Amino acid sequence: MGACSETIADPSGGGAGSEPPASGGGGTAAPATGGGGDGGDGGAELPADQCSPPVETQPFDKGILPLYLNSIAFDRSGNVGITGIAQTRIDLGGGELKPGGAQDAIVAKFDAAGNHVFSKVFGDRSDQRGDTIAFDSGCNMILGGSFEGAMDLGGATLKGTRSLFVAKLDSAGKHVWSKRLGGASGMDPLFLFVAIDPTTDDVVLAGYFKGTIDFGGGSLTSASDGRRTAFVAKLNAAGQHLWSKQFSSVNVDGLGVDASGDVLITGGQGGSVDFGGGPLGPDDSLAYGLFLLRLDTSGRHRWSKRWEATNSDAAVRGVAVDANGASLIAGWTECGLDLGGGLLDTTECRRSAFVARFDAEGAHQFSRLLASSKLSGAESLGMDPSGSAFVAGMFGGTMEIDGATLTADADDGAGFVVQLSVDGSISQSRTIVGSLEALHRLAVGPEGHVAVLGRTFDDVELESGPQLGRGDFVTKFDIAAP
């Protein structure tokens, strides 16, 4: 879309947090553009493709943090946003944040050089969590998660038992709108994925639930047999309901939106399911498969695919979409998987990472393993503007990929990030070593820089050197740099 449009923020703010002063400077965000008061000067004009003053992009680390981080995203100016769970006091660069209960949702934004822009916690004495974030064309942050009790994001206080929420914050972290999305019974899990339709800045949501949930178009009720029910919904840029639908016996593990507004959803599926193009899979609750579903911008079925995985113990961990509508999925399989290009045959049913690409009509383009001498698994992926794909995950032993050798520590697994060309060949790779528990989220910036979230139980080697401690970390780097 064009230049970032002005967002009118709720003057009440919201949440306990640290925000940039109006004067900007240092590591904070700059003032809004436009004219000053009587005798004042107008603000600096921003470049058409930017929504904050340009900052020289640099590698940086944020860790080790006493947080559980769940999502990371870039805006189109190269700023980085994160969200997750805070359980103790923490200072991310803008002053101490203090959770109000056992766990609160936390959100933070850093500029392209890693300087603090804003950070906030939201919650009360009950449990709240931030699960996912995305940025629209105006660099507004869309935040999604779940909560119990009361949650003040800056507008009207949201209240309810186990419920989802979605909110829009402007580029300075001020409240624009927020809403509760119904609830579920007991302690049933609620996870949320969010993506932005680039043609309209509409908000697309996907996940799974039990109980009932209402996005504004009437209640959806989960399957009576107790199995998880998947949802996908679309809200307009003001948070108003456009459409919503549900699918039984489906887990949603990834969401993407292409340049035309089509919606891509991937995950795992038990038994038979009909996404709108006819039943997929056998009518057997013990049968298990992986799926990829494409809906048009109005939520109508375009195509869907299923791959048998009952005997292969496989999982898909995300989907990414390029500018031409091609989609990429990644995950892991233990005893092999055929995604349309022939069996991906693992050694002795050893868990191995896979990645596959399909064109805009769902035709297979390539699929391959990223196997190691021990175990490997892909956990997250993304695309840069040129169509190069990036995949992050974990491995043990050594990984031989297209002439490069990645080596994990002798006793601990390591993280990997690889860059794939359109034909599936590996062009660049990076290893993150240490006592890693996970390397679980990846985001790709507008200039091709990569940022990942990980978790360590003792130490990790990051861009700035060794880091000691237990917690989550954020690291941003240029994969092509030595």
Tab-separated table of C-alpha atoms in Angstrom:
chain	number	residue	atom	x	y	z
A	1	MET	CA	0.000	0.000	0.000
A	2	GLY	CA	1.063	3.649	-0.085
A	3	ALA	CA	2.555	5.869	2.578
A	4	CYS	CA	1.588	5.132	6.148
A	5	SER	CA	-1.678	6.807	6.995
A	6	GLU	CA	-2.159	8.657	10.261
A	7	THR	CA	-3.780	6.680	13.058
A	8	ILE	CA	-5.921	8.476	15.634
A	9	ALA	CA	-4.996	6.907	18.956
A	10	ASP	CA	-7.169	6.523	22.029
A	11	PRO	CA	-5.902	9.294	24.356
A	12	SER	CA	-6.320	7.082	27.410
A	13	GLY	CA	-3.330	4.934	26.428
A	14	GLY	CA	-3.620	1.674	28.283
A	15	GLY	CA	-1.622	-0.961	30.058
A	16	ALA	CA	1.273	-0.481	32.444
A	17	GLY	CA	4.234	0.360	30.317
A	18	SER	CA	6.895	2.631	29.006
A	19	GLU	CA	6.255	4.726	25.927
A	20	PRO	CA	8.356	7.118	23.867
A	21	PRO	CA	8.388	10.757	24.942
A	22	ALA	CA	6.871	13.217	22.501
A	23	SER	CA	10.270	14.630	21.634
A	24	GLY	CA	11.614	11.350	20.253
A	25	GLY	CA	15.385	10.903	20.225
A	26	GLY	CA	17.641	8.236	21.687
A	27	GLY	CA	16.102	4.794	21.269
A	28	THR	CA	12.539	6.030	21.209
A	29	ALA	CA	10.101	6.605	18.403
A	30	ALA	CA	9.960	10.001	16.743
A	31	PRO	CA	7.058	12.437	16.930
A	32	ALA	CA	4.235	12.183	14.431
A	33	THR	CA	4.633	14.038	11.183
A	34	GLY	CA	2.742	17.233	10.499
A	35	GLY	CA	2.657	20.916	11.513
A	36	GLY	CA	3.592	22.329	14.904
A	37	GLY	CA	1.606	24.813	16.986
A	38	ASP	CA	1.749	28.598	16.682
A	39	GLY	CA	5.319	29.513	15.927
A	40	GLY	CA	6.335	25.836	15.615
A	41	ASP	CA	7.785	23.975	12.692
A	42	GLY	CA	6.140	21.097	10.860
A	43	GLY	CA	7.417	17.584	11.438
A	44	ALA	CA	9.869	15.994	9.072
A	45	GLU	CA	8.351	14.358	6.019
A	46	LEU	CA	8.814	10.594	6.061
A	47	PRO	CA	9.777	8.612	2.953
A	48	ALA	CA	6.731	7.089	1.256
A	49	ASP	CA	7.774	3.537	2.148
A	50	GLN	CA	8.512	4.303	5.819
A	51	CYS	CA	6.343	4.870	8.881
A	52	SER	CA	9.132	5.878	11.261
A	53	PRO	CA	12.329	7.862	10.692
A	54	PRO	CA	14.960	5.702	8.990
A	55	VAL	CA	17.408	4.007	11.359
A	56	GLU	CA	20.457	2.150	10.101
A	57	THR	CA	19.579	-1.506	10.463
A	58	GLN	CA	21.993	-3.452	12.643
A	59	PRO	CA	22.236	-6.926	14.146
A	60	PHE	CA	21.185	-7.000	17.795
A	61	ASP	CA	20.311	-9.303	20.682
A	62	LYS	CA	17.703	-9.050	23.432
A	63	GLY	CA	18.354	-11.707	26.004
A	64	ILE	CA	18.442	-13.646	28.087
A	65	LEU	CA	14.986	-12.498	29.262
A	66	PRO	CA	12.811	-13.922	32.077
A	67	LEU	CA	9.907	-14.171	29.629
A	68	TYR	CA	8.035	-16.719	27.559
A	69	LEU	CA	8.064	-15.165	24.094
A	70	ASN	CA	5.519	-16.446	21.579
A	71	SER	CA	5.678	-14.237	18.488
A	72	ILE	CA	7.913	-11.828	16.596
A	73	ALA	CA	7.265	-9.626	13.557
A	74	PHE	CA	8.815	-6.817	11.513
A	75	ASP	CA	6.976	-3.731	10.311
A	76	ARG	CA	7.812	-2.281	6.902
A	77	SER	CA	10.292	0.192	8.402
A	78	GLY	CA	12.303	-2.642	9.943
A	79	ASN	CA	11.092	-2.187	13.526
A	80	VAL	CA	10.709	-5.424	15.493
A	81	GLY	CA	7.764	-6.340	17.719
A	82	ILE	CA	7.555	-9.188	20.219
A	83	THR	CA	4.858	-10.561	22.490
A	84	GLY	CA	4.531	-13.288	25.086
A	85	ILE	CA	4.121	-13.845	28.815
A	86	ALA	CA	5.699	-11.926	31.709
A	87	GLN	CA	5.808	-13.550	35.153
A	88	THR	CA	8.274	-11.276	36.925
A	89	ARG	CA	9.499	-7.696	36.846
A	90	ILE	CA	11.522	-6.796	33.787
A	91	ASP	CA	13.065	-3.755	32.102
A	92	LEU	CA	13.282	-3.977	28.301
A	93	GLY	CA	14.845	-0.548	28.002
A	94	GLY	CA	12.035	1.827	28.917
A	95	GLY	CA	11.733	1.294	32.662
A	96	GLU	CA	10.610	-1.525	34.907
A	97	LEU	CA	7.428	-3.413	34.005
A	98	LYS	CA	5.604	-5.195	36.821
A	99	PRO	CA	3.042	-7.941	36.083
A	100	GLY	CA	-0.177	-7.710	38.056
A	101	GLY	CA	-0.593	-11.456	38.553
A	102	ALA	CA	0.920	-14.865	37.933
A	103	GLN	CA	1.302	-14.085	34.236
A	104	ASP	CA	0.525	-11.033	32.117
A	105	ALA	CA	0.649	-10.369	28.397
A	106	ILE	CA	3.721	-8.390	27.391
A	107	VAL	CA	4.397	-6.516	24.169
A	108	ALA	CA	7.457	-4.550	23.087
A	109	LYS	CA	8.836	-2.796	20.038
A	110	PHE	CA	12.443	-2.048	19.074
A	111	ASP	CA	13.751	-0.041	16.144
A	112	ALA	CA	15.929	-1.467	13.371
A	113	ALA	CA	19.058	-0.994	15.493
A	114	GLY	CA	17.544	-2.610	18.589
A	115	ASN	CA	16.720	0.576	20.498
A	116	HIS	CA	13.650	0.484	22.755
A	117	VAL	CA	10.539	2.154	21.321
A	118	PHE	CA	7.860	1.008	23.771
A	119	SER	CA	7.020	-1.877	26.092
A	120	LYS	CA	3.850	-2.683	28.035
A	121	VAL	CA	2.270	-5.349	30.200
A	122	PHE	CA	-1.471	-6.018	30.259
A	123	GLY	CA	-3.415	-7.988	32.851
A	124	ASP	CA	-4.764	-8.369	36.359
A	125	ARG	CA	-4.358	-11.052	39.047
A	126	SER	CA	-5.663	-13.715	36.654
A	127	ASP	CA	-3.734	-15.087	33.672
A	128	GLN	CA	-3.201	-13.234	30.401
A	129	ARG	CA	-0.880	-14.036	27.509
A	130	GLY	CA	0.228	-12.544	24.233
A	131	ASP	CA	0.260	-15.221	21.529
A	132	THR	CA	0.766	-13.447	18.222
A	133	ILE	CA	1.518	-10.115	16.577
A	134	ALA	CA	1.551	-8.684	13.069
A	135	PHE	CA	1.935	-5.212	11.570
A	136	ASP	CA	-0.313	-3.546	9.007
A	137	SER	CA	0.756	-1.121	6.263
A	138	GLY	CA	0.613	1.813	8.686
A	139	CYS	CA	2.927	0.035	11.145
A	140	ASN	CA	0.059	-0.450	13.569
A	141	MET	CA	0.576	-3.558	15.680
A	142	ILE	CA	-2.154	-6.209	15.791
A	143	LEU	CA	-1.885	-8.156	19.043
A	144	GLY	CA	-3.728	-11.386	19.815
A	145	GLY	CA	-3.841	-13.733	22.771
A	146	SER	CA	-5.977	-15.115	25.555
A	147	PHE	CA	-7.013	-13.978	29.015
A	148	GLU	CA	-9.067	-14.639	32.117
A	149	GLY	CA	-10.473	-11.997	34.434
A	150	ALA	CA	-10.105	-8.408	33.258
A	151	MET	CA	-7.777	-6.889	30.694
A	152	ASP	CA	-7.338	-3.182	29.979
A	153	LEU	CA	-5.631	-2.592	26.645
A	154	GLY	CA	-6.473	1.108	26.674
A	155	GLY	CA	-10.127	1.138	25.638
A	156	ALA	CA	-13.044	-0.408	27.498
A	157	THR	CA	-11.922	-3.103	29.945
A	158	LEU	CA	-12.344	-6.604	28.523
A	159	LYS	CA	-13.843	-9.123	30.951
A	160	GLY	CA	-14.578	-12.824	30.794
A	161	THR	CA	-13.592	-16.363	31.528
A	162	ARG	CA	-11.044	-18.100	29.293
A	163	SER	CA	-11.324	-15.889	26.175
A	164	LEU	CA	-9.415	-14.702	23.155
A	165	PHE	CA	-8.664	-11.040	22.557
A	166	VAL	CA	-7.424	-9.040	19.593
A	167	ALA	CA	-6.257	-5.423	19.670
A	168	LYS	CA	-4.721	-2.786	17.449
A	169	LEU	CA	-2.015	-0.493	18.845
A	170	ASP	CA	-0.576	2.381	16.843
A	171	SER	CA	3.123	2.756	16.043
A	172	ALA	CA	3.751	4.372	19.448
A	173	GLY	CA	1.884	1.644	21.341
A	174	LYS	CA	-1.322	3.627	21.918
A	175	HIS	CA	-4.682	1.848	21.908
A	176	VAL	CA	-6.710	2.064	18.684
A	177	TRP	CA	-9.277	-0.696	19.279
A	178	SER	CA	-9.623	-3.961	21.167
A	179	LYS	CA	-12.238	-6.663	21.530
A	180	ARG	CA	-12.988	-9.914	23.338
A	181	LEU	CA	-13.694	-12.876	21.074
A	182	GLY	CA	-15.807	-15.148	23.213
A	183	GLY	CA	-14.614	-17.908	25.494
A	184	ALA	CA	-14.147	-21.581	26.144
A	185	SER	CA	-14.725	-23.915	29.053
A	186	GLY	CA	-12.328	-24.861	31.839
A	187	MET	CA	-8.618	-24.761	31.067
A	188	ASP	CA	-8.967	-25.749	27.416
A	189	PRO	CA	-6.128	-24.265	25.342
A	190	LEU	CA	-6.703	-21.276	23.131
A	191	PHE	CA	-4.118	-20.315	20.523
A	192	LEU	CA	-4.394	-17.544	17.994
A	193	PHE	CA	-2.633	-16.758	14.726
A	194	VAL	CA	-3.023	-13.370	13.069
A	195	ALA	CA	-2.087	-12.085	9.617
A	196	ILE	CA	-2.844	-8.933	7.650
A	197	ASP	CA	-4.540	-8.701	4.256
A	198	PRO	CA	-2.144	-6.369	2.397
A	199	THR	CA	-4.872	-5.163	0.038
A	200	THR	CA	-7.105	-3.753	2.788
A	201	ASP	CA	-5.310	-4.013	6.174
A	202	ASP	CA	-8.101	-6.381	7.218
A	203	VAL	CA	-7.170	-8.723	10.073
A	204	VAL	CA	-7.289	-12.500	9.539
A	205	LEU	CA	-7.417	-14.764	12.596
A	206	ALA	CA	-7.010	-18.524	12.885
A	207	GLY	CA	-6.590	-21.048	15.654
A	208	TYR	CA	-8.602	-23.631	17.517
A	209	PHE	CA	-10.985	-23.639	20.452
A	210	LYS	CA	-13.377	-25.558	22.655
A	211	GLY	CA	-16.694	-24.191	23.876
A	212	THR	CA	-18.066	-21.166	22.055
A	213	ILE	CA	-16.514	-18.167	20.375
A	214	ASP	CA	-18.049	-15.123	18.669
A	215	PHE	CA	-16.142	-12.887	16.262
A	216	GLY	CA	-19.151	-10.634	15.723
A	217	GLY	CA	-21.121	-12.723	13.257
A	218	GLY	CA	-22.773	-15.107	15.723
A	219	SER	CA	-21.485	-17.818	18.029
A	220	LEU	CA	-19.425	-20.752	16.781
A	221	THR	CA	-19.641	-23.903	18.917
A	222	SER	CA	-16.977	-26.594	19.059
A	223	ALA	CA	-17.582	-30.255	18.266
A	224	SER	CA	-19.660	-32.172	20.811
A	225	ASP	CA	-17.163	-35.057	20.936
A	226	GLY	CA	-14.651	-32.880	22.782
A	227	ARG	CA	-12.135	-32.632	19.963
A	228	ARG	CA	-10.620	-29.306	19.039
A	229	THR	CA	-12.446	-27.179	16.497
A	230	ALA	CA	-10.541	-24.848	14.192
A	231	PHE	CA	-11.663	-21.350	13.297
A	232	VAL	CA	-10.731	-18.804	10.684
A	233	ALA	CA	-12.193	-15.305	10.700
A	234	LYS	CA	-11.696	-11.931	9.116
A	235	LEU	CA	-12.202	-8.513	10.691
A	236	ASN	CA	-11.905	-5.232	8.857
A	237	ALA	CA	-9.228	-2.688	9.740
A	238	ALA	CA	-11.546	-1.208	12.381
A	239	GLY	CA	-12.065	-4.598	14.061
A	240	GLN	CA	-15.569	-5.250	12.703
A	241	HIS	CA	-16.606	-8.769	11.671
A	242	LEU	CA	-16.510	-9.638	7.975
A	243	TRP	CA	-16.750	-13.445	8.009
A	244	SER	CA	-15.949	-16.430	10.210
A	245	LYS	CA	-16.125	-20.203	9.903
A	246	GLN	CA	-15.138	-23.363	11.743
A	247	PHE	CA	-13.790	-26.840	10.924
A	248	SER	CA	-13.987	-29.849	13.238
A	249	SER	CA	-11.126	-32.248	14.032
A	250	VAL	CA	-8.475	-29.822	12.820
A	251	ASN	CA	-5.461	-28.237	14.497
A	252	VAL	CA	-4.262	-24.993	12.949
A	253	ASP	CA	-0.478	-24.590	13.004
A	254	GLY	CA	0.069	-21.727	10.587
A	255	LEU	CA	-1.615	-18.824	8.794
A	256	GLY	CA	-0.595	-16.638	5.865
A	257	VAL	CA	-2.177	-14.118	3.499
A	258	ASP	CA	-0.879	-13.554	-0.028
A	259	ALA	CA	-0.604	-10.316	-2.002
A	260	SER	CA	-4.148	-10.705	-3.402
A	261	GLY	CA	-5.747	-11.336	0.000
A	262	ASP	CA	-6.121	-15.117	-0.301
A	263	VAL	CA	-5.789	-16.936	3.038
A	264	LEU	CA	-3.498	-19.963	3.542
A	265	ILE	CA	-3.956	-22.247	6.563
A	266	THR	CA	-1.977	-25.340	7.476
A	267	GLY	CA	-1.952	-27.879	10.292
A	268	GLY	CA	-2.869	-31.392	11.288
A	269	GLN	CA	-6.188	-33.167	10.814
A	270	GLY	CA	-7.769	-36.347	12.169
A	271	GLY	CA	-10.304	-38.453	10.274
A	272	SER	CA	-12.223	-36.867	7.424
A	273	VAL	CA	-12.724	-33.137	6.921
A	274	ASP	CA	-14.443	-31.055	4.257
A	275	PHE	CA	-13.072	-27.529	3.894
A	276	GLY	CA	-15.511	-26.793	1.077
A	277	GLY	CA	-14.060	-28.786	-1.789
A	278	GLY	CA	-15.235	-32.251	-0.736
A	279	PRO	CA	-14.139	-34.694	1.995
A	280	LEU	CA	-10.418	-35.204	2.587
A	281	GLY	CA	-9.098	-38.234	4.459
A	282	PRO	CA	-10.720	-41.508	5.552
A	283	ASP	CA	-13.712	-41.599	7.873
A	284	ASP	CA	-11.546	-42.915	10.708
A	285	SER	CA	-10.779	-40.825	13.787
A	286	LEU	CA	-7.422	-42.605	14.145
A	287	ALA	CA	-6.297	-41.531	10.675
A	288	TYR	CA	-4.029	-38.496	10.700
A	289	GLY	CA	-2.855	-36.188	7.966
A	290	LEU	CA	-1.340	-32.800	7.260
A	291	PHE	CA	-3.311	-30.236	5.285
A	292	LEU	CA	-2.928	-26.991	3.369
A	293	LEU	CA	-6.037	-24.908	2.702
A	294	ARG	CA	-6.485	-21.853	0.494
A	295	LEU	CA	-9.508	-19.551	0.863
A	296	ASP	CA	-10.224	-16.469	-1.199
A	297	THR	CA	-10.450	-13.022	0.349
A	298	SER	CA	-14.149	-13.595	1.164
A	299	GLY	CA	-13.512	-16.921	2.900
A	300	ARG	CA	-14.641	-19.138	0.013
A	301	HIS	CA	-12.801	-22.394	-0.626
A	302	ARG	CA	-10.305	-22.281	-3.485
A	303	TRP	CA	-8.413	-25.531	-2.964
A	304	SER	CA	-7.302	-27.847	-0.192
A	305	LYS	CA	-4.771	-30.667	0.040
A	306	ARG	CA	-4.174	-33.470	2.521
A	307	TRP	CA	-1.143	-35.734	2.959
A	308	GLU	CA	-1.389	-39.030	4.817
A	309	ALA	CA	0.727	-39.090	7.984
A	310	THR	CA	-0.904	-41.759	10.176
A	311	ASN	CA	2.213	-43.937	10.272
A	312	SER	CA	4.872	-41.257	9.903
A	313	ASP	CA	4.403	-39.181	13.097
A	314	ALA	CA	4.630	-35.866	11.270
A	315	ALA	CA	3.789	-32.252	12.029
A	316	VAL	CA	3.691	-29.017	10.060
A	317	ARG	CA	4.821	-25.904	11.941
A	318	GLY	CA	3.910	-22.981	9.718
A	319	VAL	CA	3.198	-21.518	6.301
A	320	ALA	CA	4.690	-18.581	4.395
A	321	VAL	CA	3.489	-17.002	1.147
A	322	ASP	CA	5.449	-15.125	-1.521
A	323	ALA	CA	4.377	-12.229	-3.742
A	324	ASN	CA	3.224	-14.599	-6.510
A	325	GLY	CA	0.978	-16.639	-4.222
A	326	ALA	CA	3.312	-19.626	-3.866
A	327	SER	CA	3.199	-21.170	-0.399
A	328	LEU	CA	5.875	-22.844	1.674
A	329	ILE	CA	5.312	-25.219	4.586
A	330	ALA	CA	7.840	-26.743	6.977
A	331	GLY	CA	7.813	-29.183	9.875
A	332	TRP	CA	9.140	-32.653	10.659
A	333	THR	CA	8.477	-36.299	9.922
A	334	GLU	CA	9.777	-39.476	11.518
A	335	CYS	CA	9.015	-42.303	9.096
A	336	GLY	CA	8.739	-40.460	5.814
A	337	LEU	CA	6.159	-38.311	4.066
A	338	ASP	CA	5.047	-37.811	0.462
A	339	LEU	CA	4.015	-34.218	-0.220
A	340	GLY	CA	3.575	-34.736	-3.951
A	341	GLY	CA	7.138	-35.114	-5.156
A	342	GLY	CA	7.853	-38.630	-3.930
A	343	LEU	CA	8.571	-40.116	-0.518
A	344	LEU	CA	10.820	-38.089	1.769
A	345	ASP	CA	12.531	-41.139	3.235
A	346	THR	CA	14.120	-40.692	6.654
A	347	THR	CA	16.855	-42.935	8.077
A	348	GLU	CA	15.546	-45.534	10.558
A	349	CYS	CA	12.467	-43.382	11.241
A	350	ARG	CA	14.719	-40.655	12.650
A	351	ARG	CA	12.866	-37.375	13.084
A	352	SER	CA	13.884	-35.040	10.254
A	353	ALA	CA	12.928	-31.521	9.235
A	354	PHE	CA	11.151	-31.020	5.912
A	355	VAL	CA	10.243	-28.063	3.740
A	356	ALA	CA	7.949	-27.985	0.687
A	357	ARG	CA	6.740	-25.395	-1.805
A	358	PHE	CA	3.492	-25.235	-3.814
A	359	ASP	CA	2.402	-22.789	-6.488
A	360	ALA	CA	-0.663	-20.554	-6.252
A	361	GLU	CA	-2.907	-23.378	-7.520
A	362	GLY	CA	-1.496	-25.928	-5.067
A	363	ALA	CA	0.769	-27.805	-7.485
A	364	HIS	CA	3.880	-29.307	-5.899
A	365	GLN	CA	7.096	-27.437	-6.782
A	366	PHE	CA	9.635	-29.039	-4.463
A	367	SER	CA	9.906	-30.900	-1.176
A	368	ARG	CA	13.029	-31.934	0.686
A	369	LEU	CA	14.435	-33.052	4.016
A	370	LEU	CA	16.802	-31.066	6.222
A	371	ALA	CA	18.102	-34.126	8.047
A	372	SER	CA	20.914	-34.498	10.577
A	373	SER	CA	22.917	-37.362	12.058
A	374	LYS	CA	20.617	-37.301	15.106
A	375	LEU	CA	17.257	-35.502	15.113
A	376	SER	CA	16.051	-32.354	13.368
A	377	GLY	CA	12.825	-30.414	13.122
A	378	ALA	CA	11.671	-27.172	11.500
A	379	GLU	CA	9.721	-24.849	13.792
A	380	SER	CA	9.112	-21.601	11.887
A	381	LEU	CA	9.560	-20.025	8.467
A	382	GLY	CA	9.211	-16.817	6.503
A	383	MET	CA	9.754	-15.195	3.098
A	384	ASP	CA	11.633	-12.052	2.090
A	385	PRO	CA	10.346	-9.672	-0.625
A	386	SER	CA	12.453	-11.425	-3.303
A	387	GLY	CA	10.827	-14.814	-2.661
A	388	SER	CA	13.714	-16.397	-0.760
A	389	ALA	CA	12.502	-18.582	2.091
A	390	PHE	CA	13.989	-18.855	5.569
A	391	VAL	CA	13.442	-21.840	7.856
A	392	ALA	CA	14.416	-22.100	11.538
A	393	GLY	CA	14.498	-25.140	13.775
A	394	MET	CA	16.566	-27.459	15.966
A	395	PHE	CA	18.993	-30.286	15.254
A	396	GLY	CA	21.515	-32.576	16.905
A	397	GLY	CA	24.806	-33.978	15.646
A	398	THR	CA	25.745	-32.715	12.186
A	399	MET	CA	23.569	-31.504	9.321
A	400	GLU	CA	24.923	-31.805	5.768
A	401	ILE	CA	22.951	-29.517	3.469
A	402	ASP	CA	24.003	-28.604	-0.061
A	403	GLY	CA	27.729	-28.536	0.658
A	404	ALA	CA	27.526	-26.867	4.063
A	405	THR	CA	28.069	-28.700	7.353
A	406	LEU	CA	26.279	-27.464	10.464
A	407	THR	CA	27.487	-28.881	13.778
A	408	ALA	CA	25.707	-28.907	17.135
A	409	ASP	CA	27.473	-29.024	20.500
A	410	ALA	CA	28.421	-32.497	21.649
A	411	ASP	CA	25.890	-32.628	24.477
A	412	ASP	CA	23.207	-30.176	23.408
A	413	GLY	CA	21.133	-29.559	20.337
A	414	ALA	CA	21.634	-26.430	18.260
A	415	GLY	CA	19.417	-24.066	16.359
A	416	PHE	CA	19.601	-23.665	12.600
A	417	VAL	CA	18.426	-21.013	10.166
A	418	VAL	CA	18.688	-21.693	6.438
A	419	GLN	CA	17.869	-19.592	3.391
A	420	LEU	CA	16.371	-21.426	0.410
A	421	SER	CA	16.217	-20.288	-3.180
A	422	VAL	CA	13.030	-20.685	-5.210
A	423	ASP	CA	14.212	-24.119	-6.418
A	424	GLY	CA	14.735	-25.374	-2.851
A	425	SER	CA	18.534	-25.210	-2.780
A	426	ILE	CA	20.223	-23.835	0.338
A	427	SER	CA	22.011	-20.540	-0.313
A	428	GLN	CA	22.942	-19.497	3.244
A	429	SER	CA	22.892	-21.080	6.696
A	430	ARG	CA	23.504	-20.121	10.318
A	431	THR	CA	23.925	-22.165	13.496
A	432	ILE	CA	22.955	-20.959	16.984
A	433	VAL	CA	24.720	-23.048	19.615
A	434	GLY	CA	24.305	-23.389	23.360
A	435	SER	CA	22.041	-25.159	25.802
A	436	LEU	CA	18.965	-24.569	23.669
A	437	GLU	CA	15.496	-25.734	24.551
A	438	ALA	CA	13.879	-24.273	21.435
A	439	LEU	CA	14.325	-21.988	18.444
A	440	HIS	CA	10.651	-21.509	17.903
A	441	ARG	CA	9.812	-18.341	15.953
A	442	LEU	CA	11.299	-16.571	12.938
A	443	ALA	CA	10.487	-13.308	11.166
A	444	VAL	CA	11.972	-11.809	7.997
A	445	GLY	CA	12.452	-8.058	7.674
A	446	PRO	CA	11.878	-5.795	4.672
A	447	GLU	CA	15.602	-5.844	3.810
A	448	GLY	CA	15.999	-9.591	4.264
A	449	HIS	CA	17.326	-9.545	7.820
A	450	VAL	CA	16.186	-12.401	10.034
A	451	ALA	CA	15.071	-12.295	13.669
A	452	VAL	CA	14.388	-15.377	15.770
A	453	LEU	CA	13.031	-16.191	19.209
A	454	GLY	CA	14.625	-18.976	21.204
A	455	ARG	CA	14.785	-20.457	24.683
A	456	THR	CA	17.840	-21.603	26.611
A	457	PHE	CA	18.173	-23.403	29.932
A	458	ASP	CA	21.807	-22.380	30.561
A	459	ASP	CA	23.686	-20.497	27.821
A	460	VAL	CA	23.601	-19.470	24.171
A	461	GLU	CA	26.005	-17.893	21.668
A	462	LEU	CA	24.391	-14.823	20.076
A	463	GLU	CA	25.530	-11.984	17.812
A	464	SER	CA	26.998	-10.066	20.761
A	465	GLY	CA	28.767	-13.114	22.197
A	466	PRO	CA	28.017	-15.729	24.881
A	467	GLN	CA	24.950	-15.187	27.047
A	468	LEU	CA	24.530	-17.040	30.352
A	469	GLY	CA	21.267	-17.780	32.128
A	470	ARG	CA	17.874	-19.351	31.666
A	471	GLY	CA	15.163	-17.671	29.638
A	472	ASP	CA	14.102	-16.521	26.187
A	473	PHE	CA	16.144	-14.495	23.742
A	474	VAL	CA	15.707	-12.403	20.610
A	475	THR	CA	18.466	-12.168	18.037
A	476	LYS	CA	18.475	-10.364	14.698
A	477	PHE	CA	21.134	-10.928	12.048
A	478	ASP	CA	22.055	-10.830	8.377
A	479	ILE	CA	22.349	-14.494	7.423
A	480	ALA	CA	24.806	-13.623	4.628
A	481	ALA	CA	27.221	-11.898	7.031
A	482	PRO	CA	30.266	-13.911	8.214
